[in-house]
Every structure is written in C-alpha cells, then in structure tokens.
Coordinates of C-alpha atoms and ligand atoms in Angstrom, one line a residue:
Chain A
M793 CA 0.0 0.0 0.0
E794 CA 2.5 2.6 -1.0
C795 CA 1.4 5.9 -2.2
G796 CA 3.6 8.2 -4.1
C797 CA 2.9 11.2 -6.1
R798 CA 4.7 13.6 -8.4
S799 CA 4.9 17.2 -7.8
K800 CA 4.4 19.2 -11.0
S801 CA 6.4 22.1 -9.9
D802 CA 9.8 20.6 -9.4
N803 CA 9.2 17.1 -10.8
N804 CA 10.7 15.5 -7.7
F805 CA 9.2 12.3 -6.5
V806 CA 7.6 13.4 -3.4
G807 CA 6.2 10.8 -1.1
V808 CA 6.3 7.2 -0.4
L809 CA 4.5 7.6 2.8
P810 CA 6.5 5.5 5.2
C811 CA 3.6 5.1 7.6
F812 CA 2.0 2.6 5.2
R813 CA 5.0 0.3 5.3
K814 CA 4.8 -1.7 8.5
E815 CA 8.4 -3.0 8.4
I816 CA 10.1 0.4 8.6
F817 CA 11.1 1.8 11.9
L818 CA 8.9 4.7 12.7
M819 CA 8.7 7.4 15.3
T820 CA 7.6 7.1 18.9
M821 CA 4.7 9.2 20.2
A822 CA 7.3 11.2 22.1
E823 CA 9.2 12.0 18.9
V824 CA 6.0 12.9 17.0
A825 CA 4.9 15.2 19.8
E826 CA 8.3 16.9 19.7
A827 CA 8.1 17.3 15.9
L828 CA 4.7 18.9 16.1
K829 CA 5.8 21.1 19.1
A830 CA 2.9 19.6 20.9
E831 CA 2.2 20.0 24.5
V832 CA 2.0 16.6 26.1
L833 CA -0.6 16.5 28.8
V834 CA -0.6 12.8 29.7
E835 CA 2.2 10.4 29.0
G836 CA 0.3 7.2 28.6
E837 CA 1.2 3.6 27.9
G838 CA 1.9 4.4 24.2
Y839 CA 4.2 7.3 24.8
K840 CA 7.4 5.5 24.1
K841 CA 5.8 3.2 21.5
D842 CA 6.4 3.4 17.8
V843 CA 3.6 5.0 15.9
R844 CA 2.7 2.7 13.1
H845 CA -0.2 4.5 11.5
V846 CA -1.5 8.0 11.4
V847 CA -5.2 8.6 11.4
A848 CA -6.4 12.1 10.9
S849 CA -10.1 12.0 11.5
D850 CA -12.9 13.5 13.6
L851 CA -15.5 10.9 13.1
M852 CA -15.3 8.1 15.6
S853 CA -16.7 5.4 13.4
D854 CA -14.1 6.3 10.8
V855 CA -11.3 5.8 13.4
L856 CA -12.7 2.4 14.2
L857 CA -12.4 1.4 10.6
L858 CA -8.7 0.8 10.5
D859 CA -7.7 -2.6 11.8
E860 CA -4.3 -1.6 13.1
E861 CA -2.8 -1.1 16.6
D862 CA -0.5 1.8 17.6
M863 CA -2.0 4.6 15.6
L864 CA -1.5 8.2 16.2
L865 CA -4.9 9.9 16.2
L866 CA -4.8 13.5 14.9
T867 CA -8.2 15.1 15.6
S868 CA -9.8 18.5 15.9
L869 CA -12.4 17.0 18.2
A870 CA -11.8 17.9 21.9
G871 CA -13.9 15.5 24.0
D872 CA -13.7 12.4 26.1
Q873 CA -15.2 10.3 23.3
V874 CA -11.9 10.7 21.4
L875 CA -10.0 9.0 24.1
R876 CA -12.5 6.3 24.6
T877 CA -12.4 5.6 20.9
A878 CA -8.6 5.6 21.0
Q879 CA -8.6 3.0 23.8
I880 CA -10.9 0.7 21.8
V881 CA -8.4 0.6 18.9
G882 CA -5.4 0.5 21.1
A883 CA -4.0 3.8 19.8
A884 CA -0.5 4.9 20.8
G885 CA -1.8 8.4 21.5
V886 CA -4.1 11.3 20.6
I887 CA -3.1 14.7 19.5
V888 CA -5.8 17.4 19.4
V889 CA -5.0 20.0 16.8
N890 CA -5.9 23.7 16.3
G891 CA -4.7 24.5 19.8
K892 CA -8.1 23.7 21.0
P893 CA -8.7 24.2 24.7
L894 CA -9.5 20.8 26.2
P895 CA -12.3 20.2 28.6
S896 CA -10.8 19.5 32.0
S897 CA -12.3 16.0 32.0
M898 CA -10.1 15.0 29.1
V899 CA -6.9 14.9 31.1
Y900 CA -8.6 12.9 33.8
V901 CA -10.0 10.4 31.3
A902 CA -6.7 10.1 29.5
D903 CA -5.1 9.4 32.8
T904 CA -7.5 6.6 33.7
L905 CA -7.2 5.0 30.3
R906 CA -3.5 5.6 30.3
M907 CA -3.8 7.1 26.9
T908 CA -1.2 9.6 25.7
L909 CA -2.8 13.0 25.1
A910 CA -1.3 16.1 23.6
T911 CA -2.4 19.3 22.0
C912 CA -0.7 21.2 19.2
R913 CA -1.3 24.6 17.6
L914 CA -1.1 23.4 14.0
S915 CA -4.2 22.6 12.0
K916 CA -4.8 19.0 11.1
Y917 CA -3.6 19.5 7.6
E918 CA -0.4 21.1 8.8
A919 CA 0.1 18.5 11.4
C920 CA -0.2 15.7 8.8
I921 CA 2.4 17.3 6.7
A922 CA 4.7 17.9 9.7
V923 CA 4.4 14.3 10.8
N924 CA 5.2 13.1 7.3
A925 CA 8.1 15.4 7.0
A926 CA 9.5 14.3 10.3
L927 CA 9.2 10.7 9.3
H928 CA 11.1 11.4 6.1
S929 CA 13.8 13.4 7.7
K930 CA 14.3 10.6 10.3
K931 CA 14.8 8.0 7.6
Chain B
M288 CA -2.2 27.0 -8.2
K289 CA -5.2 25.8 -10.3
L290 CA -7.5 23.1 -9.1
R291 CA -6.7 21.2 -12.3
D292 CA -3.0 21.0 -11.4
I293 CA -3.7 19.5 -8.0
I294 CA -6.1 17.0 -9.5
D295 CA -3.4 15.9 -11.9
A296 CA -0.5 16.0 -9.6
C297 CA -2.2 14.0 -6.8
G298 CA -4.1 11.7 -9.1
L299 CA -7.5 12.6 -7.7
E300 CA -10.7 11.4 -9.2
P301 CA -12.9 14.2 -10.3
V302 CA -16.6 13.5 -9.5
L303 CA -17.9 16.9 -10.3
V304 CA -15.6 19.8 -11.3
P305 CA -17.6 22.9 -12.3
D306 CA -14.4 25.0 -12.6
A307 CA -11.1 23.3 -13.1
E308 CA -9.4 26.7 -13.3
A309 CA -10.4 27.7 -9.8
E310 CA -7.5 29.0 -7.8
V311 CA -6.4 26.9 -4.9
S312 CA -3.8 28.2 -2.4
S313 CA -4.1 25.8 0.6
A314 CA -6.0 22.9 2.0
Y315 CA -7.8 22.1 5.2
T316 CA -8.4 18.7 6.7
S317 CA -11.4 18.3 9.0
D318 CA -14.7 16.4 9.4
L319 CA -16.2 18.9 11.8
L320 CA -18.2 21.5 10.0
S321 CA -18.0 24.0 12.9
D322 CA -14.3 23.7 12.7
V323 CA -14.2 24.3 9.0
V324 CA -16.3 27.4 9.4
A325 CA -14.0 28.7 12.1
H326 CA -10.6 27.9 10.5
C327 CA -10.8 27.0 6.9
T328 CA -9.5 29.8 4.7
E329 CA -10.6 30.9 1.3
K330 CA -9.3 29.0 -1.8
S331 CA -8.7 25.9 0.3
V332 CA -9.4 22.3 -0.7
L333 CA -11.4 20.7 2.1
I334 CA -10.1 17.1 2.8
T335 CA -12.8 15.2 4.6
V336 CA -14.9 12.1 5.0
Q337 CA -17.9 14.2 6.0
N338 CA -20.0 13.3 2.9
H339 CA -22.9 15.4 3.8
K340 CA -24.7 18.1 1.9
N341 CA -24.0 20.6 4.7
T342 CA -20.3 20.2 3.9
V343 CA -21.0 21.9 0.6
A344 CA -22.9 24.7 2.2
V345 CA -20.0 25.3 4.6
C346 CA -17.5 25.3 1.7
T347 CA -19.6 27.9 -0.1
L348 CA -19.6 30.0 3.1
V349 CA -15.8 30.0 3.6
G350 CA -15.1 30.2 -0.2
A351 CA -13.5 26.8 -0.5
P352 CA -13.7 25.7 -4.2
A353 CA -13.3 21.9 -3.7
I354 CA -14.1 19.0 -1.4
L355 CA -11.8 16.0 -1.5
I356 CA -13.6 12.9 -0.1
A357 CA -11.1 10.5 1.4
H358 CA -11.5 6.7 1.6
R359 CA -13.6 7.1 -1.6
R360 CA -16.7 7.4 0.6
E361 CA -19.8 7.3 -1.4
I362 CA -21.2 10.8 -2.1
P363 CA -24.9 10.9 -1.6
A364 CA -27.1 12.3 -4.4
D365 CA -28.2 15.3 -2.3
M366 CA -24.6 16.3 -1.7
Q367 CA -23.8 16.1 -5.5
E368 CA -26.9 18.2 -6.2
A369 CA -25.9 20.8 -3.7
A370 CA -22.3 20.9 -5.1
A371 CA -23.6 21.3 -8.6
R372 CA -25.9 24.1 -7.5
E373 CA -23.2 25.9 -5.5
G374 CA -20.4 25.3 -8.0
V375 CA -18.2 23.4 -5.6
A376 CA -16.0 20.7 -7.0
L377 CA -16.2 17.1 -5.6
L378 CA -13.2 14.9 -5.8
H379 CA -12.5 11.3 -4.7
T380 CA -9.4 9.6 -3.5
S381 CA -9.0 6.1 -2.0
D382 CA -6.4 7.5 0.4
S383 CA -7.0 8.3 4.0
Q384 CA -7.3 11.9 5.1
F385 CA -3.7 11.7 6.3
A386 CA -2.3 10.4 3.1
A387 CA -4.4 12.8 1.0
S388 CA -3.2 15.7 3.2
C389 CA 0.4 14.8 2.7
K390 CA 0.0 14.5 -1.0
V391 CA -1.9 17.7 -1.4
G392 CA 0.6 19.4 0.9
S393 CA 3.6 18.2 -1.1
V394 CA 2.0 19.6 -4.3
L395 CA 1.0 22.9 -2.8
G396 CA 4.4 23.0 -1.1
I397 CA 3.5 24.6 2.1
D398 CA 5.9 24.5 4.9
P399 CA 3.8 24.3 8.0
R400 CA 6.5 25.6 10.3
Chain C
M902 CA -23.5 -24.0 43.9
S903 CA -22.3 -27.2 42.3
A904 CA -18.8 -28.7 42.6
P905 CA -15.9 -26.3 42.4
A906 CA -15.1 -25.3 38.9
P907 CA -11.6 -24.7 37.5
S908 CA -10.7 -21.3 38.6
S909 CA -10.0 -20.0 35.1
V910 CA -13.6 -20.4 34.1
L911 CA -15.2 -19.5 37.3
L912 CA -18.1 -17.3 37.0
E913 CA -17.2 -14.1 38.8
P914 CA -20.0 -13.2 41.2
K915 CA -18.5 -9.7 41.2
S916 CA -18.9 -9.3 37.5
I917 CA -22.5 -10.1 37.7
A918 CA -23.2 -7.9 40.7
G919 CA -21.1 -5.5 38.8
S920 CA -23.9 -5.3 36.2
G921 CA -24.0 -1.8 37.5
V922 CA -23.9 -2.4 41.2
G923 CA -20.2 -2.9 41.4
N924 CA -20.2 0.6 39.9
D925 CA -22.9 1.6 42.3
P926 CA -23.0 5.2 41.1
L927 CA -24.0 4.0 37.7
V928 CA -27.2 2.4 38.9
L929 CA -28.0 5.5 40.9
L930 CA -27.2 7.8 38.0
E931 CA -29.4 5.8 35.7
L932 CA -32.2 5.8 38.2
I933 CA -32.2 9.5 38.8
Q934 CA -32.2 10.1 35.1
R935 CA -34.9 7.5 34.3
L936 CA -37.3 8.4 37.2
K937 CA -39.3 11.5 36.6
V938 CA -40.6 14.0 39.1
R939 CA -44.1 12.6 38.5
D940 CA -42.9 9.1 39.7
V941 CA -41.9 10.5 43.1
M942 CA -44.2 13.4 43.9
T943 CA -47.1 13.4 46.2
T944 CA -50.3 13.8 44.3
E945 CA -52.8 13.7 47.1
L946 CA -52.7 17.4 47.8
A947 CA -54.2 19.4 50.6
T948 CA -54.9 22.7 48.9
V949 CA -56.9 25.8 49.8
P950 CA -58.7 28.4 47.6
R951 CA -57.5 32.0 47.5
S952 CA -60.3 33.1 49.8
A953 CA -59.4 30.7 52.6
P954 CA -58.3 32.6 55.8
L955 CA -54.8 31.9 57.0
C956 CA -56.1 30.5 60.2
D957 CA -57.8 27.7 58.2
V958 CA -54.5 27.0 56.5
Q959 CA -52.8 26.8 59.9
E960 CA -55.5 24.3 61.0
L961 CA -55.0 22.2 57.8
M962 CA -51.2 22.1 58.4
R963 CA -51.7 21.0 61.9
R964 CA -54.1 18.2 61.0
K965 CA -52.2 16.9 58.0
K966 CA -48.8 17.5 59.6
I967 CA -47.5 19.4 56.6
S968 CA -45.5 22.5 56.4
G969 CA -46.7 24.0 53.1
V970 CA -50.0 24.3 51.5
P971 CA -50.5 25.2 47.8
V972 CA -53.2 27.7 46.9
E973 CA -55.1 26.4 44.0
E974 CA -58.5 26.6 42.3
D975 CA -59.5 24.1 39.7
G976 CA -55.9 23.1 39.0
R977 CA -54.8 26.6 38.6
F978 CA -51.9 27.3 40.9
F979 CA -51.6 30.7 42.6
G980 CA -49.1 30.4 45.4
L981 CA -47.9 28.6 48.5
V982 CA -48.5 29.3 52.1
S983 CA -45.6 28.1 54.3
I984 CA -45.3 27.8 58.0
D985 CA -43.2 30.9 57.9
D986 CA -46.1 32.8 56.4
I987 CA -48.3 31.6 59.2
I988 CA -45.9 32.6 61.9
R989 CA -45.6 36.0 60.4
A990 CA -49.3 36.3 60.3
L991 CA -49.6 35.4 63.9
G992 CA -47.0 37.9 64.9
G993 CA -48.5 40.6 62.6
G994 CA -52.1 39.9 63.8
Y995 CA -53.6 39.2 60.4
I996 CA -54.2 35.4 60.8
N997 CA -57.8 36.0 59.7
D998 CA -56.9 37.6 56.3
P999 CA -57.5 35.6 53.1
C1000 CA -54.4 33.7 52.2
S1001 CA -54.2 35.2 48.7
K1002 CA -53.1 38.4 50.5
H1003 CA -50.0 36.9 52.1
M1004 CA -49.1 33.7 50.3
T1005 CA -45.7 33.4 48.6
T1006 CA -46.1 33.9 44.9
K1007 CA -42.5 34.1 43.8
L1008 CA -42.0 30.4 43.6
V1009 CA -39.6 28.0 42.1
V1010 CA -41.6 25.2 40.5
L1011 CA -40.7 21.9 38.9
E1012 CA -42.3 20.2 35.9
D1013 CA -43.6 16.7 36.2
D1014 CA -41.6 15.2 33.4
M1015 CA -38.2 16.5 34.6
P1016 CA -35.8 13.7 35.7
I1017 CA -35.3 13.6 39.4
S1018 CA -31.7 14.4 38.9
F1019 CA -33.0 17.8 38.1
A1020 CA -35.1 18.0 41.2
L1021 CA -32.1 17.0 43.3
R1022 CA -30.1 19.9 41.8
Y1023 CA -32.9 22.3 42.7
F1024 CA -33.0 21.1 46.3
N1025 CA -29.3 21.7 46.4
R1026 CA -29.5 25.1 44.9
Y1027 CA -32.5 26.6 46.7
H1028 CA -32.8 25.5 50.2
Y1029 CA -36.6 25.0 50.1
G1030 CA -38.1 21.9 51.7
R1031 CA -40.5 21.3 48.8
F1032 CA -41.4 22.3 45.3
P1033 CA -44.8 22.5 43.7
V1034 CA -45.0 20.5 40.6
L1035 CA -46.8 21.7 37.5
N1036 CA -47.5 19.8 34.3
R1037 CA -47.1 21.1 30.7
D1038 CA -50.3 23.1 30.9
R1039 CA -49.0 24.8 34.0
R1040 CA -51.6 23.1 36.2
L1041 CA -50.7 22.0 39.7
V1042 CA -50.3 18.2 39.8
G1043 CA -48.3 17.5 42.9
I1044 CA -45.7 18.5 45.4
I1045 CA -42.3 17.0 45.9
C1046 CA -40.0 17.0 48.9
Q1047 CA -36.6 15.4 49.3
R1048 CA -38.0 12.7 51.4
D1049 CA -40.2 11.5 48.5
I1050 CA -37.1 11.1 46.4
N1051 CA -35.2 9.1 49.0
R1052 CA -38.1 6.8 49.6
V1053 CA -38.6 6.0 45.9
L1054 CA -34.9 5.7 45.2
L1055 CA -34.5 3.1 48.0
V1056 CA -37.4 1.1 46.7
E1057 CA -36.1 1.2 43.1
L1058 CA -32.6 0.3 44.2
S1059 CA -33.7 -2.7 46.1
K1060 CA -35.7 -3.8 43.1
E1061 CA -32.7 -3.4 40.9
L1062 CA -30.6 -5.5 43.3
N1063 CA -33.2 -8.2 43.3
R1064 CA -33.3 -8.2 39.5
L1065 CA -29.5 -8.5 39.3
E1066 CA -29.4 -11.3 41.8
M1067 CA -32.1 -13.1 39.9
A1068 CA -30.2 -12.7 36.7
S1069 CA -27.1 -14.1 38.2
G1070 CA -28.9 -17.0 39.8
K1071 CA -30.6 -17.8 36.5
S1072 CA -27.5 -17.9 34.5
L1073 CA -25.9 -20.2 37.1
D1074 CA -28.8 -22.7 36.8
Q1075 CA -29.0 -22.6 33.0
D1076 CA -25.4 -22.8 32.0
G1077 CA -23.8 -24.4 35.0
V1078 CA -20.9 -22.6 36.7
S1079 CA -18.3 -23.8 34.4
E1080 CA -19.9 -22.6 31.2
L1081 CA -20.3 -19.0 31.8
Y1082 CA -17.1 -17.2 31.6
L1083 CA -18.0 -13.6 31.7
M1084 CA -21.2 -11.6 31.8
R1085 CA -21.6 -8.0 32.3
E1086 CA -24.3 -5.5 31.8
F1087 CA -24.2 -1.7 31.6
T1088 CA -26.8 1.0 31.5
V1089 CA -26.4 3.6 28.8
C1090 CA -28.3 6.9 29.1
K1091 CA -29.5 9.0 26.3
Y1092 CA -27.2 11.9 25.3
D1093 CA -24.9 11.1 28.2
F1094 CA -21.8 11.9 26.2
E1095 CA -19.7 12.2 29.3
N1096 CA -20.0 8.5 29.9
A1097 CA -20.6 7.2 26.3
G1098 CA -17.9 4.7 25.5
K1099 CA -17.2 3.9 29.1
A1100 CA -18.9 0.5 29.0
A1101 CA -17.0 -0.5 25.9
N1102 CA -13.7 0.6 27.5
E1103 CA -14.5 -1.5 30.5
I1104 CA -15.5 -4.5 28.4
K1105 CA -12.2 -4.2 26.5
R1106 CA -10.3 -4.1 29.8
L1107 CA -12.1 -7.2 31.1
L1108 CA -11.3 -9.1 28.0
Q1109 CA -7.7 -8.1 28.2
D1110 CA -7.6 -9.3 31.8
R1111 CA -8.8 -12.7 30.6
Q1112 CA -6.1 -12.7 27.9
L1113 CA -8.3 -13.4 24.9
P1114 CA -6.5 -13.0 21.6
P1115 CA -5.9 -9.2 20.9
K1116 CA -7.5 -9.2 17.5
L1117 CA -10.7 -10.8 18.9
I1118 CA -10.7 -8.3 21.8
R1119 CA -10.5 -5.5 19.4
R1120 CA -13.4 -6.7 17.3
I1121 CA -15.6 -7.2 20.3
A1122 CA -14.6 -3.8 21.7
V1123 CA -15.4 -2.1 18.4
A1124 CA -18.8 -3.7 18.3
A1125 CA -19.5 -2.8 21.9
Y1126 CA -18.4 0.8 21.4
E1127 CA -20.5 1.3 18.3
L1128 CA -23.6 -0.2 19.9
E1129 CA -23.1 1.8 23.1
I1130 CA -22.8 5.0 21.2
N1131 CA -25.9 4.2 19.2
L1132 CA -27.8 3.6 22.5
C1133 CA -26.5 7.0 23.7
V1134 CA -27.2 8.9 20.5
H1135 CA -30.3 7.3 19.0
S1136 CA -32.2 5.5 21.7
D1137 CA -34.0 6.7 24.7
G1138 CA -31.4 4.8 26.7
G1139 CA -30.9 1.1 27.2
M1140 CA -28.6 -1.7 28.3
L1141 CA -25.4 -3.0 26.8
S1142 CA -24.3 -6.5 27.7
C1143 CA -21.4 -8.6 27.0
Q1144 CA -21.3 -12.3 27.7
I1145 CA -18.9 -15.0 26.9
A1146 CA -20.0 -18.6 27.3
K1147 CA -19.5 -21.8 25.4
G1148 CA -16.9 -20.6 23.0
K1149 CA -19.0 -17.6 22.0
A1150 CA -18.9 -14.0 22.8
E1151 CA -22.1 -11.9 22.5
V1152 CA -22.6 -8.2 22.7
V1153 CA -26.2 -7.1 22.9
A1154 CA -27.6 -3.6 22.9
R1155 CA -31.2 -3.4 24.0
D1156 CA -33.4 -0.4 24.2
A1157 CA -37.1 0.4 24.5
G1158 CA -37.4 3.1 21.9
P1159 CA -37.8 4.9 19.6
G1160 CA -37.0 2.0 17.2
I1161 CA -35.7 2.0 13.7
E1162 CA -38.1 2.7 10.8
D1163 CA -36.1 0.9 8.1
V1164 CA -33.5 -1.5 9.4
E1165 CA -32.1 -2.4 6.0
W1166 CA -31.6 1.3 5.3
A1167 CA -30.0 1.9 8.7
C1168 CA -27.5 -0.9 8.2
R1169 CA -26.2 0.6 4.9
D1170 CA -22.9 2.4 4.8
G1171 CA -23.3 6.1 5.2
T1172 CA -27.0 6.2 6.1
S1173 CA -27.8 8.1 9.3
T1174 CA -30.5 10.1 11.0
A1175 CA -28.0 12.0 13.1
N1176 CA -28.3 15.8 13.2
E1177 CA -25.7 18.5 13.0
W1178 CA -25.2 18.5 16.8
I1179 CA -24.4 14.8 16.8
R1180 CA -22.0 15.2 13.9
S1181 CA -20.2 18.0 15.7
L1182 CA -19.5 15.4 18.5
G1183 CA -17.8 13.1 16.0
F1184 CA -20.7 10.7 15.4
G1185 CA -23.3 10.2 12.8
A1186 CA -21.2 9.1 9.8
G1187 CA -23.6 6.3 9.4
M1188 CA -20.8 3.8 9.6
G1189 CA -21.5 2.3 13.0
L1190 CA -23.7 -0.7 12.2
V1191 CA -21.5 -1.4 9.1
N1192 CA -18.5 -1.5 11.5
V1193 CA -20.3 -3.9 13.8
K1194 CA -21.3 -6.2 10.9
R1195 CA -17.8 -6.1 9.6
V1196 CA -16.2 -7.2 12.9
A1197 CA -18.8 -9.7 14.0
D1198 CA -19.3 -13.3 13.0
E1199 CA -23.0 -13.0 13.5
F1200 CA -25.0 -9.8 13.3
E1201 CA -28.6 -9.3 13.9
V1202 CA -30.9 -6.2 14.3
K1203 CA -34.4 -6.5 15.6
S1204 CA -36.3 -3.3 15.6
K1205 CA -39.8 -1.8 15.2
K1206 CA -40.7 1.8 14.9
G1207 CA -42.4 2.8 18.1
S1208 CA -41.0 0.0 20.2
G1209 CA -37.4 -0.8 20.8
T1210 CA -34.3 -2.0 19.1
T1211 CA -32.1 -5.0 19.9
V1212 CA -28.8 -5.4 18.2
R1213 CA -26.8 -8.6 18.7
A1214 CA -23.2 -9.2 17.6
A1215 CA -21.7 -12.6 18.2
F1216 CA -18.1 -13.8 17.9
T1217 CA -16.6 -17.2 17.9
V1218 CA -14.1 -17.4 20.7
T1219 CA -11.0 -19.5 20.1
G1220 CA -8.0 -19.8 22.2
A1221 CA -9.5 -18.2 25.2
A1222 CA -7.3 -18.4 28.3
Ligands
LIG237 N1 -30.6 1.9 19.1 C1 -31.1 2.6 18.1 N2 -32.4 3.1 18.2 C2 -32.9 3.8 17.2 N3 -32.3 4.0 16.0 C3 -31.1 3.5 15.8 C4 -30.4 2.8 16.8 N4 -29.2 2.3 16.4 C5 -29.1 2.8 15.1 N5 -30.2 3.5 14.8 C6 -30.5 4.2 13.5 O1 -29.6 3.6 12.5 C7 -28.9 4.6 11.9 C8 -27.5 4.0 11.5 O2 -26.8 3.7 12.6 P1 -25.2 3.7 12.5 O3 -24.6 3.3 13.8 O4 -24.9 2.8 11.3 O5 -24.8 5.1 12.1 P2 -24.8 6.4 13.0 O6 -24.9 6.1 14.4 O7 -25.9 7.3 12.5 O8 -23.4 7.1 12.7 P3 -22.0 6.5 13.3 O9 -22.2 5.2 13.9 O10 -21.1 6.5 12.1 O11 -21.5 7.5 14.3 C9 -28.8 5.7 12.8 O12 -28.6 7.0 12.2 C10 -30.2 5.6 13.5 O13 -31.1 6.3 12.7
LIG238 MG1 -23.7 4.7 15.3

C-alpha cells in the first residue's frame, strides 16, 4: 500500500509515505509530539511506543475502521469520546490540533485510560504534513 | 495553483468539477463543519470524509472551491446536487485523510512551520 | 452452587453484581435520570382556595402534619402558604386575612416530566423543603420534597438489586458454573456523552484481563463501542451487555425506543438520521452498524418503529485463556 505522487512544480518524486509500510522503523509518540511542538498533557502507555499509523479524523466510526494497533490519532475534536475511541483501537496516542482548549475531564479520562494525550497549535492539515516530513527526515 | 493542477498531480478522481481553473492556495483537513467554518481559509481544498450536503454549504460559506472525499466514501445524491448548484468541486481519493493531506501538501508546497 | 469449577472459568459473582452495582454510582445515576418527578411526587394534595383565611390554612397544616399548602383553584396554581407565612401572620395579627393576600407567589416550581436528577439539583441550589410540581399546561399536579425522592430511590434500588441477583442466579442454573465465563451489563443513558464509551472501555479491559486474543478483543470492543454510542445517540437509553460462554462472545444492545423505521436502510454504509449537533460530536457518519457487521461473526438487528431495538453481535471465541 504505497502511495507516491509527483509534484508538478519541481518534478521531484515526493512521497512514499512510510507510515504505510509496516516494516520500517517509525517514530515514537514522544518524537511525534516533539516534531509537532505539541504540549504533552498525559504520557500514557503508548508514549514510548512506535507509531505505526496516522489517522487524521474527527469521526469516531471512521477511526474504528482501520484494523491496526498503535495509531496516532490526529483530531480536531476535543472531547472524552476521542480518548474512549482511541482506547478501543489501542492507539499509541491522541493529539488534538488547532490549539483547542480541552475540557478538563479529558486529562482525567486520558489518565484513567493511560492514553497519551497532547495538543498542538497546527491545523490537522499542517500536522499531517509535519508528521510526514519528520518521518522522512528521520529516515 | 489551479485546481486542475492539484487533481493531476495528486491523481485525484474528479466526481464533479464545475471550474477546473479555480484558484487553490491551501488545504484544510477536517470532518467537523463548525471547525471548517471557524478555521478554513478561502481558496482551500477541504479534505474530509464528511460526505454530507451541509459540507457543501460550509465550503460555499468560507469560499473553498473543492471538497476531496477520502476513503472514496460514497457521495450521496443530495450532496452532489448541492455541489452542482453551488459550483463546488467534488473529488474522490482512496487515500485516507492523512495520506491525502500529505500529497496535497507536497503539491501545494506549504511548509507548516 | 455445584462442585468447584476450574478457577479460570469460574463465574465471577463480582462481575454479575457489577452489572452496574459494582459501579454503584452507575445504577443510581441511571435511576435519577430515568425516574421522573411525577414518579416520586405526592399527588394527594391538601390545597386551599385563594379566599381561605390563614387560620384555616394553619389548622390544615396541623391536621395533616405538613409545612406548606398550595393555593389552588381548579388546578390553577396561585401560590404557596408556608409555616413561615403563618408565623408572620400570627405575629402581625392578620391570621384571619384571606391567604391570597400573604401567600408566597414568587416560587420555584418543577415540571412533572423532569428527571429527578434535576429536582435534586434544585433542592441543592434553593434551600426549600418542597417544590410545587406543574404539568405542561401549568396546572398544579403535585408537590415534591426530598424525602419523597429518597423513599422511591430506596425502593427502586432494592428492586434493581433483586433483579440482578435473579439474573445471576438464573445464568448459574442454566449454563452451569463452568460454562459462563464472563457476563456483564451496563446502563447507557440518552445523550450522556460524558460516559458514552465507558462500558466498551470496561469490556475491553475485562477481555484483556482474561487474555483473549488481541484481534478478537478489538473486534468485540469495536462492536461494543458502536452499539453503546448508538444507545446514547439514537435510543431513549438502554442496556449494553457482553457475555462469553460456550466458546462464543455476545454483545447485545437493547433499548425500548424509539425503534428504527427501516432496518435495512440503517444498516447501509453512510446512512444516518443524526443531526448536526451529533455530527459535531464526531458521530453520525452512518458507519457504526456497518462496522459492527464487519467485525462480528453473527450480526442481527431487531427493531420496530415505536417499540425498541435489539442489536446482537456474536463472535466465535477460540484460544481463550
Ligand atoms: N438503538 C437505536 N435506536 C434507534 N435508531 C437507531 C439505533 N441504532 C441505530 N439507529 C439508526 O440507525 C442509523 C444508522 O446507525 P449507524 O450506527 O450505522 O450510524 P450512526 O450512528 O448514524 O453514525 P456513526 O455510527 O457512524 O456515528 C442511525 O442513524 C439511526 O437512525
Ligand atoms: Mg452509530
């Protein structure tokens, strides 16, 4: 499941997105958080784990669609349901984008579920690009 | 950049493209319409799985010329009708929102930091 | 109880009692949401007309041992005479005046179809001993005091306990101790987004404790989550249960309304009746039932518009610890 594309402007081959290749070594949640300049609120079980997939979604049923563990969930939704969904799929962590203020309950829920929780100021679109760029530069 | 260039460069499937020459300068990835209203800028491609007719209305509101539906989620008839009426382009990709964002981002060439 | 069973397959009495009671606040929470003011209030009212002199009201209070009397004519509610009003009347020497002249008219009232959680909040906020209860048409239908709530809650709680004990007893008899591996039941309240997903989280944790295969756990958890959210979002509230017995896991969501008009339509990908508010919470993509069907080995929806919905997802359990 590789996906590449050609940029018209400079004709460079732009992206084989490494996150779709399971065998490659990826980044840990901690590294992703750093790359996004995210503020980590809860260091959960998945904090030191490799992120194997990135899901950028705000619809919970859409998140449940991917049958993989250890995903990073990038979402603009700030609510407990995001963490509960993340626990169901065994996500490595959740990063709420857009610098959204989180309801105070979220930190508590993340803590009880031992789910890594962070916020970052980037939009989800920017965060996707930043994660991808960080993955490339690491390789 | 023209919408046509992004469609070509990213290999997107045009479902309905009223104006391929529409100017696109950025993209925005979200499935929450309130979030789109609040943050999506003009001339953005909206990358989403929110295949609802209200998504079209929101794009008209913020001046986004195109909606890119990820996971090739089926586009309901009322959404297509709304898009035709409002002149908003509808595009499909089998990629996830993440992969689509990365691709569009690499074509638009925006450094987020 | 029959002969001791191997410990790994022992039915956990705690889990069964835990059908909410282990998480005692859950049962209570559900009760105070489900029970309405009308279920608790006193409807046999001693009332007086506006013309009644305060001394008559005082006499009524003494006879009935009550501390507040509503002033009412043909269901129309005018005010309340409290002991304080009487005491003031005695001191001020106007105990023979008609009560309409001195009754309290600035009143906080409750409506009969509010949940009692609401009433409890009112008792906390305003330190009144009682609230008059009006119906939709603003007619006086009852009066509620905190004692009424306590009494009904106690009765309902003990009923709930009995029910749970019966349920556990029954499954023991039917399946035999060694067959039932896990059984748990959760209450899901309508629009309770604060807790939506909690039951599925708990189910996943329980399955992990029992070291079922991770892929299987995940499939069961996904089904439980989707069905729990559907109860929260679309039903008037219901029960989510998870049971593992005889090599089979079953997740069942049951509610009593409003039912699904067209089940075939609802089970299609992308079809949803959710509104904008629900979508703003990250739900309503119309993918839930499709997800359940995808992960489950057996999938069944029974529903009728106007009555309830039961969704059952079953999984073959192999390699259970
Ligand atoms: N317990 C229920 N009671 C009444 N209607 C229900 C119930 N469960 C599902 N439905 C109906 O079936 C439809 C489809 O449900 P489904 O779970 O597939 O999607 P959704 O809940 O609308 O969105 P998503 O699950 O993606 O968040 C719902 O929109 C609702 O109309
Ligand atoms: Mg659903």
